Short mmCIF file of C-alpha atoms in Angstrom, two decimals:
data_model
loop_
_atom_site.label_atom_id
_atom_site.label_comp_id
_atom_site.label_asym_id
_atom_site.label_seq_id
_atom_site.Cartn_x
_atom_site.Cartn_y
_atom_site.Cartn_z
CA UNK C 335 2.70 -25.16 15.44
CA UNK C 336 2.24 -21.99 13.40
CA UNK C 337 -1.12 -20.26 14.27
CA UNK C 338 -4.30 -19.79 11.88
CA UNK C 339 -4.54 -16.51 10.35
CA UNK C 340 -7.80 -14.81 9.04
CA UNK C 341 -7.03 -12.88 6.26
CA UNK C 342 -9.65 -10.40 5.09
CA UNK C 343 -8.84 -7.95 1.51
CA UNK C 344 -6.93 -9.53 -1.74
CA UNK C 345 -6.22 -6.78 -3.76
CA UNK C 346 -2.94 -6.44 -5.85
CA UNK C 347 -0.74 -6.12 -2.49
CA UNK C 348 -3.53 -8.82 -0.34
CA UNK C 349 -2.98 -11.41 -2.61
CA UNK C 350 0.86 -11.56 -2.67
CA UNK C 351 0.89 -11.57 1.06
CA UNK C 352 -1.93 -14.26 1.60
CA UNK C 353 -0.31 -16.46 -1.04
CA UNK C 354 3.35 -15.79 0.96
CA UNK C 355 1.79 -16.73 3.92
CA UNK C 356 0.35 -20.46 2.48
CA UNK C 357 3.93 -20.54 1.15
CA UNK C 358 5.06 -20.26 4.35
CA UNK C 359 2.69 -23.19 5.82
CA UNK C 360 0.52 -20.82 7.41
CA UNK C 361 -3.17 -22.00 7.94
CA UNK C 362 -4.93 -19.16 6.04
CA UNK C 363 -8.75 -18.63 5.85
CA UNK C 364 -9.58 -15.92 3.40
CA UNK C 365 -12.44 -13.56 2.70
CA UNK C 366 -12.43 -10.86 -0.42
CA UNK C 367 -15.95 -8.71 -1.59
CA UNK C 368 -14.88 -10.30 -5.20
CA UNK C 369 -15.17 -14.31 -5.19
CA UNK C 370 -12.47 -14.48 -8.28
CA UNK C 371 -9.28 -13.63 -6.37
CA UNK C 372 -10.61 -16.09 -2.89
CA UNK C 373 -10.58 -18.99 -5.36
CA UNK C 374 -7.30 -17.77 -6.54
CA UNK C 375 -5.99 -18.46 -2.77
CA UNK C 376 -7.86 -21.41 -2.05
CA UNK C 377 -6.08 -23.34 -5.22
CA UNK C 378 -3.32 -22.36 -3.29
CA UNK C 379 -4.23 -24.18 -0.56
CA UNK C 380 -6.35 -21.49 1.60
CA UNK C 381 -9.84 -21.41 3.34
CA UNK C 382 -12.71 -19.61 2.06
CA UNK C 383 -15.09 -18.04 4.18
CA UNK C 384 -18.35 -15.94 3.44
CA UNK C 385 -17.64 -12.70 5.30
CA UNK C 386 -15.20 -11.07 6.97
CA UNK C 387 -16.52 -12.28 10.46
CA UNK C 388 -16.34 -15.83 9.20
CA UNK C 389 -12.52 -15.45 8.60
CA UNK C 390 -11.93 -14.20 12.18
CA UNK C 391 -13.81 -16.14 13.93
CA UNK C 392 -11.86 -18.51 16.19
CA UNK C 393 -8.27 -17.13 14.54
CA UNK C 394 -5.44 -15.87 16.78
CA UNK C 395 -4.62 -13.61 13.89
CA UNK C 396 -6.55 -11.87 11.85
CA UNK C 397 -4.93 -9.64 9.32
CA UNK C 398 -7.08 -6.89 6.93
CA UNK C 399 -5.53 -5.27 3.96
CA UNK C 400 -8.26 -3.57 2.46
CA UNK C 401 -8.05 0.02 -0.26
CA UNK C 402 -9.26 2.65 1.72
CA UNK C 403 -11.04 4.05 4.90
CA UNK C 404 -14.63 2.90 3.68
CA UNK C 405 -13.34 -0.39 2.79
CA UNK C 406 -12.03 -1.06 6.67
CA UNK C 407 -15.55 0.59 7.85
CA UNK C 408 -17.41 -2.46 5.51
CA UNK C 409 -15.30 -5.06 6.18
CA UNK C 410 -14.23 -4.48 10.01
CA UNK C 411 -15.83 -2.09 11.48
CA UNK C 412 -19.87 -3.00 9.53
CA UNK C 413 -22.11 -5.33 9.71
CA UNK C 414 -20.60 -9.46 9.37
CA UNK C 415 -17.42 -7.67 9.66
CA UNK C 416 -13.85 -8.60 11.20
CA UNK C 417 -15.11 -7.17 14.70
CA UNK C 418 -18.49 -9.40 15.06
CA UNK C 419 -15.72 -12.28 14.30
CA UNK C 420 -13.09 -11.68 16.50
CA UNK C 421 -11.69 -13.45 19.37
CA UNK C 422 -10.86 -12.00 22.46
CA UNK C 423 -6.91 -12.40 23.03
CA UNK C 424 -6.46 -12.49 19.31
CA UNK C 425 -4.31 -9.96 16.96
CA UNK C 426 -5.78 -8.01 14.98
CA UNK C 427 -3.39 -6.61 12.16
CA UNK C 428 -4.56 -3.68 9.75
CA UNK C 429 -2.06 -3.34 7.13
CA UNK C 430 -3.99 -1.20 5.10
CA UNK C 431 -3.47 2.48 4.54
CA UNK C 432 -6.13 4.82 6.02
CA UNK C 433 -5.98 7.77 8.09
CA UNK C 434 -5.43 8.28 11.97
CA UNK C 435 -9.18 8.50 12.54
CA UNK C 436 -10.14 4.91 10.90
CA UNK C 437 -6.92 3.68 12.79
CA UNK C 438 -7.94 4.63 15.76
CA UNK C 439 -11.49 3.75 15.78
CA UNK C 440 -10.51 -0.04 14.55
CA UNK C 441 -8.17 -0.30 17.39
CA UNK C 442 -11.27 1.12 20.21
CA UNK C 443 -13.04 -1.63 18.15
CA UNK C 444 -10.69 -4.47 18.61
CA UNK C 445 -10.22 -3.51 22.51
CA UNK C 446 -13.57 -3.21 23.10
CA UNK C 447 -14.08 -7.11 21.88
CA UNK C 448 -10.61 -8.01 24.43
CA UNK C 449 -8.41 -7.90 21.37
CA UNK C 450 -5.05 -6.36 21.03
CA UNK C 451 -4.47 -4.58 18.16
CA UNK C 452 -1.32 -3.27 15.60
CA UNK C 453 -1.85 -1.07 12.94
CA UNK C 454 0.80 -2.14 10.27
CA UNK C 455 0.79 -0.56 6.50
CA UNK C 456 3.02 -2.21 4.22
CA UNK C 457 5.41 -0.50 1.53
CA UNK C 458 6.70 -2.15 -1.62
CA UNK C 459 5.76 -3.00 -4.69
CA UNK C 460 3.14 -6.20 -5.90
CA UNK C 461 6.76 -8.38 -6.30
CA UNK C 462 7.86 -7.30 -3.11
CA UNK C 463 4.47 -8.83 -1.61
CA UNK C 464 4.47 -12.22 -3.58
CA UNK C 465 8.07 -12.55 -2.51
CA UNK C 466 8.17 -11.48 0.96
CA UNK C 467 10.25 -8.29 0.99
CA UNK C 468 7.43 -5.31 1.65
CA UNK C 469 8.52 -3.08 4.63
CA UNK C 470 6.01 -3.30 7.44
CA UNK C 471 5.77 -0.03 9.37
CA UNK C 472 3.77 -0.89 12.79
CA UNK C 473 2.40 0.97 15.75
CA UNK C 474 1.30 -0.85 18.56
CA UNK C 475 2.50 -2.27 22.12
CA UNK C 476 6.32 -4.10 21.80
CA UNK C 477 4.84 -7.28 23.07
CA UNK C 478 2.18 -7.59 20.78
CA UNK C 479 4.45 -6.90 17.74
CA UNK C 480 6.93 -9.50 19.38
CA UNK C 481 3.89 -12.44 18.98
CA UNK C 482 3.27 -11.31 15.87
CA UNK C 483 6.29 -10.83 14.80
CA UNK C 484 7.40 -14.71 13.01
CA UNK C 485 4.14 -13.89 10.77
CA UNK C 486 5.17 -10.35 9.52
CA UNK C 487 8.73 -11.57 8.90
CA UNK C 488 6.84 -14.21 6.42
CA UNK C 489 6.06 -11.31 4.38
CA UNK C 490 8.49 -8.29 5.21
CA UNK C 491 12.02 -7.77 4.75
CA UNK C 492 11.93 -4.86 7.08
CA UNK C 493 9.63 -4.59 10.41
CA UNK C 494 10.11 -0.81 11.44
CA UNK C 495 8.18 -0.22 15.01
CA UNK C 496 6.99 3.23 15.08
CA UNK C 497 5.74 3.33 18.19
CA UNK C 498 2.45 3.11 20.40
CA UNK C 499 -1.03 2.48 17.91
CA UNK C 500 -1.50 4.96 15.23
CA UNK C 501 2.26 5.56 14.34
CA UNK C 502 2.47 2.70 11.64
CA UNK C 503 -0.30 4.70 9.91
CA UNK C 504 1.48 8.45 10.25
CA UNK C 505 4.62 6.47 9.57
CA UNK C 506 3.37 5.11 6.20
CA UNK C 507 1.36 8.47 5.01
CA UNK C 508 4.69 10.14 5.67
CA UNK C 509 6.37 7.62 3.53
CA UNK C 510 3.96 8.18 0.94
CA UNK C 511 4.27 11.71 0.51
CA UNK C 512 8.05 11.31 -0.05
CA UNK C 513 7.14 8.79 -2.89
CA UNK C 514 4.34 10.47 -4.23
CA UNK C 515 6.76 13.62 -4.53
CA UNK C 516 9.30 11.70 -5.99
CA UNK C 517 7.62 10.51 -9.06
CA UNK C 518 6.10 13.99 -9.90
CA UNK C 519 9.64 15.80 -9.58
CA UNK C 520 11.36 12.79 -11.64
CA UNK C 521 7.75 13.13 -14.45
CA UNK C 522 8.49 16.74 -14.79
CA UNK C 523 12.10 16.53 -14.94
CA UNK C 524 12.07 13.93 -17.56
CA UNK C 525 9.24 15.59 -19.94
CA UNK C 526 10.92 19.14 -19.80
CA UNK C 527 14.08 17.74 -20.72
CA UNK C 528 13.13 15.62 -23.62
CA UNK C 529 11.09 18.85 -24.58
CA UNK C 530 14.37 20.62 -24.55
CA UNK C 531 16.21 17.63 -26.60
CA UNK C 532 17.81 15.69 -24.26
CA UNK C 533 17.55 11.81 -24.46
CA UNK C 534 15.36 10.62 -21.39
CA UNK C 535 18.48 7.95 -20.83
CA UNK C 536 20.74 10.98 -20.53
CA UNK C 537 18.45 12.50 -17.98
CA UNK C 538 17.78 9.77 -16.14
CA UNK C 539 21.61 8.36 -15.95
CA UNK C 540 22.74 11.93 -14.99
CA UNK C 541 20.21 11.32 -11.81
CA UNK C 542 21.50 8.15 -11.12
CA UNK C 543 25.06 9.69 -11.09
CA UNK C 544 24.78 11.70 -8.00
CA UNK C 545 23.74 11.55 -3.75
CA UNK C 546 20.30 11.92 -5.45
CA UNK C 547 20.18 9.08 -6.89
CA UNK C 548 17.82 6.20 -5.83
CA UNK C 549 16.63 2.37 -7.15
CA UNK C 550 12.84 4.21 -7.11
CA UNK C 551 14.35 6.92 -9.83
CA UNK C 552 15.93 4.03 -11.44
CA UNK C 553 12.45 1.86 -11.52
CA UNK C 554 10.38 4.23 -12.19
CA UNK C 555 12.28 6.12 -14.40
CA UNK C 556 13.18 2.76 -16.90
CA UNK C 557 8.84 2.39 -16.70
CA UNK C 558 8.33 5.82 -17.97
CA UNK C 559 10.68 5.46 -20.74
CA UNK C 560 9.51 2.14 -21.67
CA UNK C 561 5.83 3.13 -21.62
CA UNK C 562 5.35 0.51 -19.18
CA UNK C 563 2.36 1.41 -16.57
CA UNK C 564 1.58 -1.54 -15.66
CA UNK C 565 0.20 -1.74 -12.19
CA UNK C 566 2.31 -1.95 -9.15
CA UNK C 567 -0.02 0.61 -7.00
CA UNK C 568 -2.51 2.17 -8.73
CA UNK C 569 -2.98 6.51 -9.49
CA UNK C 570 -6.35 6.28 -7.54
CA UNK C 571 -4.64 4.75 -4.74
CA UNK C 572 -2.12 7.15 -4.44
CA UNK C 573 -4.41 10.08 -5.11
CA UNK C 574 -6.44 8.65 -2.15
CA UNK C 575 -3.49 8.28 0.30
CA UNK C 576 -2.43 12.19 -0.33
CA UNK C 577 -6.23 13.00 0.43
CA UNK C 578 -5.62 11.15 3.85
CA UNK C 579 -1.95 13.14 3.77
CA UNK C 580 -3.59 16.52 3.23
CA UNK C 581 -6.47 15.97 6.02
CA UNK C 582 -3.38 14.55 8.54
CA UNK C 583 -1.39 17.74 7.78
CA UNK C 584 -4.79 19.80 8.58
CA UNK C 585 -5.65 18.11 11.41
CA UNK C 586 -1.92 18.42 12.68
CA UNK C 587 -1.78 22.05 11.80
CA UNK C 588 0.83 21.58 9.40
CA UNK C 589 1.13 23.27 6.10
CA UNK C 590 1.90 20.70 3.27
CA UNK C 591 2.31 23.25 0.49
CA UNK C 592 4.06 20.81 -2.16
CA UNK C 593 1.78 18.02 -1.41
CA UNK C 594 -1.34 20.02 -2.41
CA UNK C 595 0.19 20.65 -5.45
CA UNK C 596 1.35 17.26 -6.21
CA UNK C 597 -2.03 15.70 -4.96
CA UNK C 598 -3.46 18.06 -7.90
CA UNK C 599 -1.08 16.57 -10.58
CA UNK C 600 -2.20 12.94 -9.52
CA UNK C 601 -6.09 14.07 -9.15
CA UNK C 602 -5.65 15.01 -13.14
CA UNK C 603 -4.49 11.61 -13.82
CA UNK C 604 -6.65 9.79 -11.97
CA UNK C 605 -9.33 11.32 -13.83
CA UNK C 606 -7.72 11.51 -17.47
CA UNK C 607 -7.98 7.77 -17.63
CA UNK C 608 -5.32 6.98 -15.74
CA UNK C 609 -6.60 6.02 -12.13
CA UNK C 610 -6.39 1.97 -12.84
CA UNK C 611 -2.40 2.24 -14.43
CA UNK C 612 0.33 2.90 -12.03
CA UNK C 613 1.16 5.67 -10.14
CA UNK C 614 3.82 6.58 -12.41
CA UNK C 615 1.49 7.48 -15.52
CA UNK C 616 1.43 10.82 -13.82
CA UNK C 617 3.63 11.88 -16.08
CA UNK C 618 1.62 10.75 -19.04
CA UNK C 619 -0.73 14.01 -17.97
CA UNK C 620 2.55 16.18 -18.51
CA UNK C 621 3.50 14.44 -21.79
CA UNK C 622 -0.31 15.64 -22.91
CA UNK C 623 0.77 19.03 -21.97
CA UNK C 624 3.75 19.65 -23.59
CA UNK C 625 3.19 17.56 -26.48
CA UNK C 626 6.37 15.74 -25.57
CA UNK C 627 7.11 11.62 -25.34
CA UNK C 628 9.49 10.62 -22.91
CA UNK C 629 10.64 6.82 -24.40
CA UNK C 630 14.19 5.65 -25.23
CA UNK C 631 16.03 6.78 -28.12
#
């Protein structure tokens, strides 16, 4: 019999998991600050609850996917949150992305209460999470992630363990920074060469061509030229997630040069109207710049 889950955050990426999961004939009791997107899950066949300690309580698994630090400290770590719920014996799952700090004060949390804990951010896009395929990058003890693991396999087509609790969350902010770099280098690549005259296809096919080439250039690359920035993660997301990149690298001692750099490009995004489109309208702030469009020919 396939264990209740308490499932607490259903944002763009929340809501694709938690309606995977009721695909999947999991038991799911759900809890969201916005009452909108919980009746969107329970027409799906999901449990409502009033708080976040409502949807723990009595669950062997809970699972929180929630936008930022302050979000987990509200819905976990606060008052009616996931904590004052929790079971002892039961899993707690963060999948969302934070920093090593909020990580490792949720997992002191769930200990403290006789839980075991795995800190598991997610990668993929808001298709990849209504159908199942996000890559799940998780830190935490080996038998732990073994229990858990039929449940993360009902929404992942890749489980990556990192290692002990806290390396799913350096794991995905290091993922992030490659991805965040990516779509600035392919932005300003594409808007200096249409400025020059080239065709964006050109570019972009020439890309494509070589050892650099990548299905993100290819994705992201087709959006740019098509205008298309419709949400998949947001600019304010990402912008927040190289905040948490920049204050890992200080804490670490480790100079992140390009990343400060690129974390400015997506800061003057976020806040030249761009922060609710996807991350990829960064290089709608370039096109400003150099008076240039890059759309197919």
């Amino acid at each position: 019999m396939k264990p209740q889950i308490g499932f607490v955050g259903l944002g763009i990426m929340g809501r694709g998991m938690a309606a995977t999961l009721v695909r999947a004939g999991y038991d799911l009791t759900v809890h969201n600050r916005t009452r909108n997107k919980t009746e969107e899950m329970v027409a799906l066949g999901a449990k409502a609850s009033d708080t976040p300690a409502d949807a723990a309580r009595g669950k062997p698994i809970v699972i929180t996917m929630l936008a930022d630090p302050q979000a987990v400290n509200e819905a976990v770590l606060g008052a009616n949150g996931v904590i004052e719920g929790l079971e002892p014996g039961a899993i707690l799952i963060d999948c969302s992305t934070v920093d090593p700090v909020t990580t490792a004060q949720t997992r002191e949390a769930a200990v403290a209460r006789g839980a075991r804990f795995l800190d598991c951010p997610v990668a993929g896009s808001k298709d990849a999470a209504a159908n199942g395929e996000l890559i799940a990058m998780v830190g935490g003890d080996a038998d732990t992630l073994t229990e858990a693991r039929d449940i993360l396999e009902a929404v992942s087509k890749t489980i990556i363990h990192a290692g002990p609790a806290g390396s799913g969350t350096m794991l995905k902010l290091c993922f992030n920074l490659m991805v965040s770099h990516m779509t600035a280098a392919l932005a300003e690549a594409m808007v200096m060469g249409v400025n020059a005259g080239l065709r964006p296809e050109v570019i972009l096919d020439t890309i494509m061509a070589g050892r650099i080439s990548s299905d993100f250039y290819r994705w992201k690359g087709d959006c740019m030229m098509d205008g298309d920035f419709s949400t998949n993660f947001s600019t304010k997301l990402m912008h927040k997630d190289l905040n948490l990149i920049m204050s890992a690298g200080q804490s670490l001692g480790v100079p992140l040069p390009t990343t400060a750099a690129v974390k400015e490009l997506f800061g003057m995004a976020k806040v030249g109207g761009h922060a609710e489109e996807d991350f990829c309208s960064v290089v709608r702030v370039l096109e400003e710049f150099a008076g240039t469009l890059v759309r197919r020919t």
